[in-house]
CSV table of C-alpha atoms in Angstrom, one decimal:
chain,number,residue,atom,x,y,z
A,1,UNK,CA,17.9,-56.1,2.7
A,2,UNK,CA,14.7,-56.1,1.0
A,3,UNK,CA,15.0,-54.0,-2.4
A,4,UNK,CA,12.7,-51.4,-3.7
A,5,UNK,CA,11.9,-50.3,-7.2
A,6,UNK,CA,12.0,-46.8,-7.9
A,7,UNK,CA,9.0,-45.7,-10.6
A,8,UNK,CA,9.5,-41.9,-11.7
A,9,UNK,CA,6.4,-40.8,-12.8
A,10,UNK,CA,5.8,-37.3,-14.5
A,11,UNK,CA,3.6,-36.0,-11.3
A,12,UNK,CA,6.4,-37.8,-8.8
A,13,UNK,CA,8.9,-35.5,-10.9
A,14,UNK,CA,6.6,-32.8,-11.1
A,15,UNK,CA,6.5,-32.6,-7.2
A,16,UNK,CA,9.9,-33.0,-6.8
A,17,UNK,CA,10.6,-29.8,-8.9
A,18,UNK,CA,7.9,-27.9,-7.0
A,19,UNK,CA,9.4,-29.2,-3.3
A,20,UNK,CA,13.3,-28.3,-4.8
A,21,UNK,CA,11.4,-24.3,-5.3
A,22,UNK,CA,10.0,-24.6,-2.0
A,23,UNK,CA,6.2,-24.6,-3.6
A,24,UNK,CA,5.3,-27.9,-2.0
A,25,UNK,CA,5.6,-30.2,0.7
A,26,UNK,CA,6.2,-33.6,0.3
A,27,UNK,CA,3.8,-36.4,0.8
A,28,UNK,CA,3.6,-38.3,3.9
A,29,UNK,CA,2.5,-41.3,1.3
A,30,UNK,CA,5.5,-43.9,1.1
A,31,UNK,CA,7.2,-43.4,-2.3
A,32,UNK,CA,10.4,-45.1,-3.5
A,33,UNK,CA,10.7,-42.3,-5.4
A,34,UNK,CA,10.4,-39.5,-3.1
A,35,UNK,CA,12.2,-41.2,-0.4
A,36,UNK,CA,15.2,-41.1,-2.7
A,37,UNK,CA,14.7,-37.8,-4.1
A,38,UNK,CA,12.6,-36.1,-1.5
A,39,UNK,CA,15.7,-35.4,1.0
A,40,UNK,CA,17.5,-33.8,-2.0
A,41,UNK,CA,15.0,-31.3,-3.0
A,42,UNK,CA,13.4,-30.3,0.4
A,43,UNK,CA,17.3,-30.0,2.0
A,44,UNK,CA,17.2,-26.7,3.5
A,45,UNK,CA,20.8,-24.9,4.6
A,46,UNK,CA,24.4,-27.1,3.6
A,47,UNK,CA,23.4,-30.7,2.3
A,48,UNK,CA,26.3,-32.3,-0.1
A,49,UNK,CA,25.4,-35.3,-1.9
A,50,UNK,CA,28.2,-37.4,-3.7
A,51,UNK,CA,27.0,-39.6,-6.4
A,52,UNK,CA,29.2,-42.9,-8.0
A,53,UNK,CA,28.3,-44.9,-11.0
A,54,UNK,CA,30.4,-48.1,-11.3
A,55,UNK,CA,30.7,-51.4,-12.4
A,56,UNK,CA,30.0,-54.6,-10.7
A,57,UNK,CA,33.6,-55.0,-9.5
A,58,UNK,CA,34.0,-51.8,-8.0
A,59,UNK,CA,35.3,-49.6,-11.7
A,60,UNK,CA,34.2,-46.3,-13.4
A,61,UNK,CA,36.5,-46.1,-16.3
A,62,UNK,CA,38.7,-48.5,-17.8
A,63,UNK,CA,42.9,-48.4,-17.6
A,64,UNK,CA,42.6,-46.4,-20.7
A,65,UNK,CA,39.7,-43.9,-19.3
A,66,UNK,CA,37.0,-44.7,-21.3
A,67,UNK,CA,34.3,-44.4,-18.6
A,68,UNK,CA,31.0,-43.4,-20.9
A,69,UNK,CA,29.3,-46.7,-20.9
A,70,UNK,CA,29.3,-47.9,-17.2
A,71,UNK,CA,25.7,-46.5,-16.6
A,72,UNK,CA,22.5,-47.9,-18.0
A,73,UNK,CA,20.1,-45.4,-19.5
A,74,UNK,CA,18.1,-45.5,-16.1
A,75,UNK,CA,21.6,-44.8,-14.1
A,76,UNK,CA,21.7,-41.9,-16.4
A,77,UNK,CA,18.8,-40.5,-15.7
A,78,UNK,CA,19.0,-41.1,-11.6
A,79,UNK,CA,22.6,-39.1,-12.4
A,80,UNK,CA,20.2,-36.4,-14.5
A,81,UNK,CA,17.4,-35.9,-11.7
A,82,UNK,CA,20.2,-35.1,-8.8
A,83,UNK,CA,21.8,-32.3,-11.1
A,84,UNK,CA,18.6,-31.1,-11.7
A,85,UNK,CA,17.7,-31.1,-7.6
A,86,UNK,CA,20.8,-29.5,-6.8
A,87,UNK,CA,22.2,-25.9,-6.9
A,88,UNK,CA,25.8,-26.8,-8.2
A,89,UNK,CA,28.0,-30.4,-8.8
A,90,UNK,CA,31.8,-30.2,-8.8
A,91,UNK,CA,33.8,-32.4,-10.3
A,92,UNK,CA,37.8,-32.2,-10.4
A,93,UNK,CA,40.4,-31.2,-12.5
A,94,UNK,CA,40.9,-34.2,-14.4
A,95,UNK,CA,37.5,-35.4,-14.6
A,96,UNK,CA,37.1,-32.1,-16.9
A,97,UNK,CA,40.3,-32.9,-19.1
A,98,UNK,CA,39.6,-36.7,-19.6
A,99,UNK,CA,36.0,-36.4,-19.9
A,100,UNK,CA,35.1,-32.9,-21.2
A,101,UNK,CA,31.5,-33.1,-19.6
A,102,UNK,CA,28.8,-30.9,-20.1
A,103,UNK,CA,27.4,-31.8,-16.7
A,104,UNK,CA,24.1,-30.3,-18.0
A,105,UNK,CA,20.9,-31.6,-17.2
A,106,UNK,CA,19.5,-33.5,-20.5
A,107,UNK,CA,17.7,-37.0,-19.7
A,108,UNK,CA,14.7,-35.1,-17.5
A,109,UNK,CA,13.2,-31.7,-17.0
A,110,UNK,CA,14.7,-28.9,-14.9
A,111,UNK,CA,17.1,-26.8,-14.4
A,112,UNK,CA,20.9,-27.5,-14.8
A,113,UNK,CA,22.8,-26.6,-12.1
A,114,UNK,CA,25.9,-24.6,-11.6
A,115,UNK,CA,29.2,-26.3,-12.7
A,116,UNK,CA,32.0,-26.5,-10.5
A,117,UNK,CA,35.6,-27.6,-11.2
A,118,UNK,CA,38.5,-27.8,-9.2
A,119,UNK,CA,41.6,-27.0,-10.9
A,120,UNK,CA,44.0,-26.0,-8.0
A,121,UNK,CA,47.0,-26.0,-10.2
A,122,UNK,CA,45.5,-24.0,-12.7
A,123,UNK,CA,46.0,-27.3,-15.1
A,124,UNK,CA,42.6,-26.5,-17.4
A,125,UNK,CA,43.2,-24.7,-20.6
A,126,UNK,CA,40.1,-22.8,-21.3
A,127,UNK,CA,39.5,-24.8,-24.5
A,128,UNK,CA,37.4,-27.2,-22.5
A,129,UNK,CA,33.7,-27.5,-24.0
A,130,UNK,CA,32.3,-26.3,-20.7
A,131,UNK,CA,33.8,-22.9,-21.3
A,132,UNK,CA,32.1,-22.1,-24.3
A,133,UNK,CA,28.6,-24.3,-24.4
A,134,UNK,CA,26.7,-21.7,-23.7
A,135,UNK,CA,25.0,-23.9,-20.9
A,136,UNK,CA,24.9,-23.0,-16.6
A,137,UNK,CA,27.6,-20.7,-15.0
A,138,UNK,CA,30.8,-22.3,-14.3
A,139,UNK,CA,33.0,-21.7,-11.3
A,140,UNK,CA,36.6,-23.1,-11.4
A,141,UNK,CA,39.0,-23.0,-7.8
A,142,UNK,CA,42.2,-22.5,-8.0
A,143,UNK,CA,44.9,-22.1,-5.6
A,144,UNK,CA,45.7,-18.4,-4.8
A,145,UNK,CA,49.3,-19.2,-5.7
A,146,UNK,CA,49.0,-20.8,-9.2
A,147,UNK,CA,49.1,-18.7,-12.5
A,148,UNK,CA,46.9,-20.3,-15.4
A,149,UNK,CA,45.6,-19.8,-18.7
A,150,UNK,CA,41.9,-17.4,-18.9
A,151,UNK,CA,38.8,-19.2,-18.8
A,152,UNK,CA,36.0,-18.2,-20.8
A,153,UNK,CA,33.5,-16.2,-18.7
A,154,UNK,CA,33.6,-18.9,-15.9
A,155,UNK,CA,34.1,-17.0,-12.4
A,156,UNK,CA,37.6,-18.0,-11.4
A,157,UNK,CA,38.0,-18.6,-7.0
A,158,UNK,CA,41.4,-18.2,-5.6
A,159,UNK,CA,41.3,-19.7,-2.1
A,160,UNK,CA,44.5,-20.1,0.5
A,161,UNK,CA,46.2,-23.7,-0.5
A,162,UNK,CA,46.8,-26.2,2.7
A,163,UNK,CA,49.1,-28.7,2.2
A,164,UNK,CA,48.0,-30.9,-0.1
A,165,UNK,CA,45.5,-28.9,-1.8
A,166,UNK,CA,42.5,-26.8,-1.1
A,167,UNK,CA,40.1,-27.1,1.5
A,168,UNK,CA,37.1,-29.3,0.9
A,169,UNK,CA,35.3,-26.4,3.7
A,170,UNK,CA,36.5,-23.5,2.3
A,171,UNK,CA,35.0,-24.6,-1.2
A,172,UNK,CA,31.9,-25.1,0.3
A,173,UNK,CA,31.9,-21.7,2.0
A,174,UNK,CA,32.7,-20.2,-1.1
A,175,UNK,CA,29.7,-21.8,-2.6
A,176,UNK,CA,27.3,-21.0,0.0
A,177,UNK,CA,28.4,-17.7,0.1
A,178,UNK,CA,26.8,-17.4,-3.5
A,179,UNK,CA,23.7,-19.0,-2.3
A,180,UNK,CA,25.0,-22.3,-3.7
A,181,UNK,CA,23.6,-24.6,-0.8
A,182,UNK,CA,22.6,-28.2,-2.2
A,183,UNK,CA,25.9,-30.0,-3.5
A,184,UNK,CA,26.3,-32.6,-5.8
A,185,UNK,CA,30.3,-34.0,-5.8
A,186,UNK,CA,30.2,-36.1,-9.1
A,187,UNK,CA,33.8,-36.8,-9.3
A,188,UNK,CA,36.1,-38.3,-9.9
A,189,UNK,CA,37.3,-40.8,-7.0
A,190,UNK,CA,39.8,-38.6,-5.0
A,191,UNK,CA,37.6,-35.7,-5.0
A,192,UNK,CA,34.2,-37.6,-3.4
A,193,UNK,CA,37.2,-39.4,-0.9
A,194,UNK,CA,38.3,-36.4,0.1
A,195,UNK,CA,34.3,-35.1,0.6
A,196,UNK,CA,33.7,-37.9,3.0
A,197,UNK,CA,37.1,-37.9,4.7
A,198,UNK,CA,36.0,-34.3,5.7
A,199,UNK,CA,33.1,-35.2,7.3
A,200,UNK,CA,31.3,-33.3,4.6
A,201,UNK,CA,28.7,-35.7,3.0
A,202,UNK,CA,25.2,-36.4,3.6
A,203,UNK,CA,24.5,-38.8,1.4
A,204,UNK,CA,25.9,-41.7,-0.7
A,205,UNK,CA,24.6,-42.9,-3.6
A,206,UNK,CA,26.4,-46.0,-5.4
A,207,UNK,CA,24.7,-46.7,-8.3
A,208,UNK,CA,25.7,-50.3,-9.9
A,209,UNK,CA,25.8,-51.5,-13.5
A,210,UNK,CA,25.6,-54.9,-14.2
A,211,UNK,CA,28.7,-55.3,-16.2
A,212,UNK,CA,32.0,-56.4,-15.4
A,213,UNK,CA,34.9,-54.1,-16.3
A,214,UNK,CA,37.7,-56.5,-14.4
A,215,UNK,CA,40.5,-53.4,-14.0
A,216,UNK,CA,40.6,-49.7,-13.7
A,217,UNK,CA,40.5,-47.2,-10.8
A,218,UNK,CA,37.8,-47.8,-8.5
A,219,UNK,CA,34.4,-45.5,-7.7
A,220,UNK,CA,36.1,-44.2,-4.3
A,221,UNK,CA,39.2,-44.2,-3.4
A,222,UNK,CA,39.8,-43.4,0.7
A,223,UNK,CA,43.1,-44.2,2.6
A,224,UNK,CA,43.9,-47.9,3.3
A,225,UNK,CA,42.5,-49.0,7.0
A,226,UNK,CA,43.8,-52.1,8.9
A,227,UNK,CA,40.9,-53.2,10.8
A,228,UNK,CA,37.2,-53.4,9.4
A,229,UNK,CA,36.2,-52.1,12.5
A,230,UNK,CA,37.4,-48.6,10.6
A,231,UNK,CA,35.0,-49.1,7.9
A,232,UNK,CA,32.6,-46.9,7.1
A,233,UNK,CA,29.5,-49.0,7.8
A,234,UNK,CA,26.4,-45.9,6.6
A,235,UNK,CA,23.1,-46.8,6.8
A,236,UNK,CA,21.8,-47.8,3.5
A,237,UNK,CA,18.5,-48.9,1.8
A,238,UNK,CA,18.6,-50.7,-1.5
A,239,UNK,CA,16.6,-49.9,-4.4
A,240,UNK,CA,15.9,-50.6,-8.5
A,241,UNK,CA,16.3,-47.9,-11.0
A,242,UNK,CA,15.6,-50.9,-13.9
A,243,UNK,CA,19.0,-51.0,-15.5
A,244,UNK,CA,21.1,-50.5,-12.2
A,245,UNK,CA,20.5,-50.7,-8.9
A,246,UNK,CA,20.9,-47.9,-6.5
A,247,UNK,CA,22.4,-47.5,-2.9
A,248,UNK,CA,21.5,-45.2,-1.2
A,249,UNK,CA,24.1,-44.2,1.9
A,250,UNK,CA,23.1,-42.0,4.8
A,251,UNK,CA,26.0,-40.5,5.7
A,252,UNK,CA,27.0,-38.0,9.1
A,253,UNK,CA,28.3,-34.8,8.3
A,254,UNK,CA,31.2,-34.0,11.1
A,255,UNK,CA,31.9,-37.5,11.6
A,256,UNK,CA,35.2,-37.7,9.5
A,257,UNK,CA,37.0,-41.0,8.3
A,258,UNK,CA,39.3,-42.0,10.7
A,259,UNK,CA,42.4,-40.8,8.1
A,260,UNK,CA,41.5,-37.6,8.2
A,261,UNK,CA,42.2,-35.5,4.7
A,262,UNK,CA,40.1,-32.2,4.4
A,263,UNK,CA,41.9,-31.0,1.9
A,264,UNK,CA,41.3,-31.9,-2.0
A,265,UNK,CA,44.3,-33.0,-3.9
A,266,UNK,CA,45.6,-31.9,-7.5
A,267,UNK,CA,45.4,-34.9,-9.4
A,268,UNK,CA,42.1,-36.7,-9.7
A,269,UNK,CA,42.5,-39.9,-11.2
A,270,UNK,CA,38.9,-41.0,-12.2
């Protein structure tokens, strides 16, 4: 699998920007770049992307949680130009509380998107930083049955719990109902598992660091399978960002894991 290197230049970006506000077309010329980028920024109706930075063996934070190293600055800055392609990233619960992210859009020009968390137990304490930075709308789900503290002027969703938590489609709905159509799921590991156990994710990207973290939870974390003949096998092209290298997974939305779980659970654990 031959591997390409991705070289961002300011007109690349520039025409991203312009084909994300539907002022340009892209460029039948082959660009590393705009193949990575392009399908992003010229998706038209539902596209969810789900992004993972990890380690060499498979980690994003270590036993303790410290996770803010594992990305070189060019992993950063791939990270940086999806939020600023998309119209909203979620990330979970506990992602929120361990990290406190800003989940802005600071390494590249554009705009930041809208932040989504989901908090079905209503865990989040409105003392988060993302409550009061002053930075893109936030949008918290919660499950129409759980009681929690006020948060800020973030819009709060109550949606119908299933059984193990809320429904990765009815979030989605929710958010496309708002005119929120191009998804970024940043995290953490339950909450992109449950994305792609739904049948919900167009693409993959695995972005790898070359360091070695040797224990920790995992980038994604989907149901045991027996047989490898049950693996998700996507197709996927290979490419350089300079500090980590990038996989990028094309992935088919309504073709579900075979342990199906559409529904996102409580506790996210990276």
């Amino acid at each position: 699998m031959a591997i390409q290197s991705i070289d961002m230049t300011d007109e690349t970006w520039k025409r991203l920007l312009a084909l994300r506000q539907r002022a340009a077309a892209r460029p039948q010329a082959h660009d590393p770049a705009l193949a990575v980028y392009g399908p992003i920024a010229e998706a038209k109706g539902r596209f969810v992307l789900a992004q993972v930075g990890q380690s060499l063996d498979g980690r994003v934070a270590t036993p303790a949680g410290d996770a803010r190293d594992i990305s070189g600055p060019d992993g950063l800055a791939h990270l940086h130009r999806c939020r600023a392609l998309v119209d909203a990233v979620i990330v979970g619960e506990h992602t929120v509380s361990a990290d406190d992210p800003r989940l802005s859009v600071r390494l590249v020009a554009g705009p930041s998107p809208v932040r989504v968390v989901i908090d079905c137990h209503a865990r989040l304490t409105g003392t988060e930083s993302l409550f009061s930075d002053g930075g893109a709308p936030v949008i918290v789900f919660r499950s129409a049955e759980a009681e929690g503290a006020p948060l800020g002027n973030a819009e709060v969703v109550r949606l119908s719990p299933c059984e193990n938590g809320l429904a990765t489609k009815d979030i989605l709905d929710a958010l496309g109902a708002r005119g929120l159509d191009r998804i970024l799921v940043e995290g953490g590991a339950r909450t992109i598992a449950r994305f792609i156990e739904a049948g919900l994710v167009n693409r993959l990207h695995v972005a790898v660091s070359p360091i070695i973290i040797g224990s920790g939870p995992s980038g994604i974390s989907l149901p045991p399978i027996e047989r490898l003949a049950s693996a998700h096998r996507p197709d996927t092209k290979v490419y350089s960002l300079g500090s980590d290298i990038l996989f990028d997974c094309l992935l088919k939305p309504g073709s579900p894991s075979p342990s199906k779980g559409d529904e996102v659970q409580v506790t996210d654990f990276a």
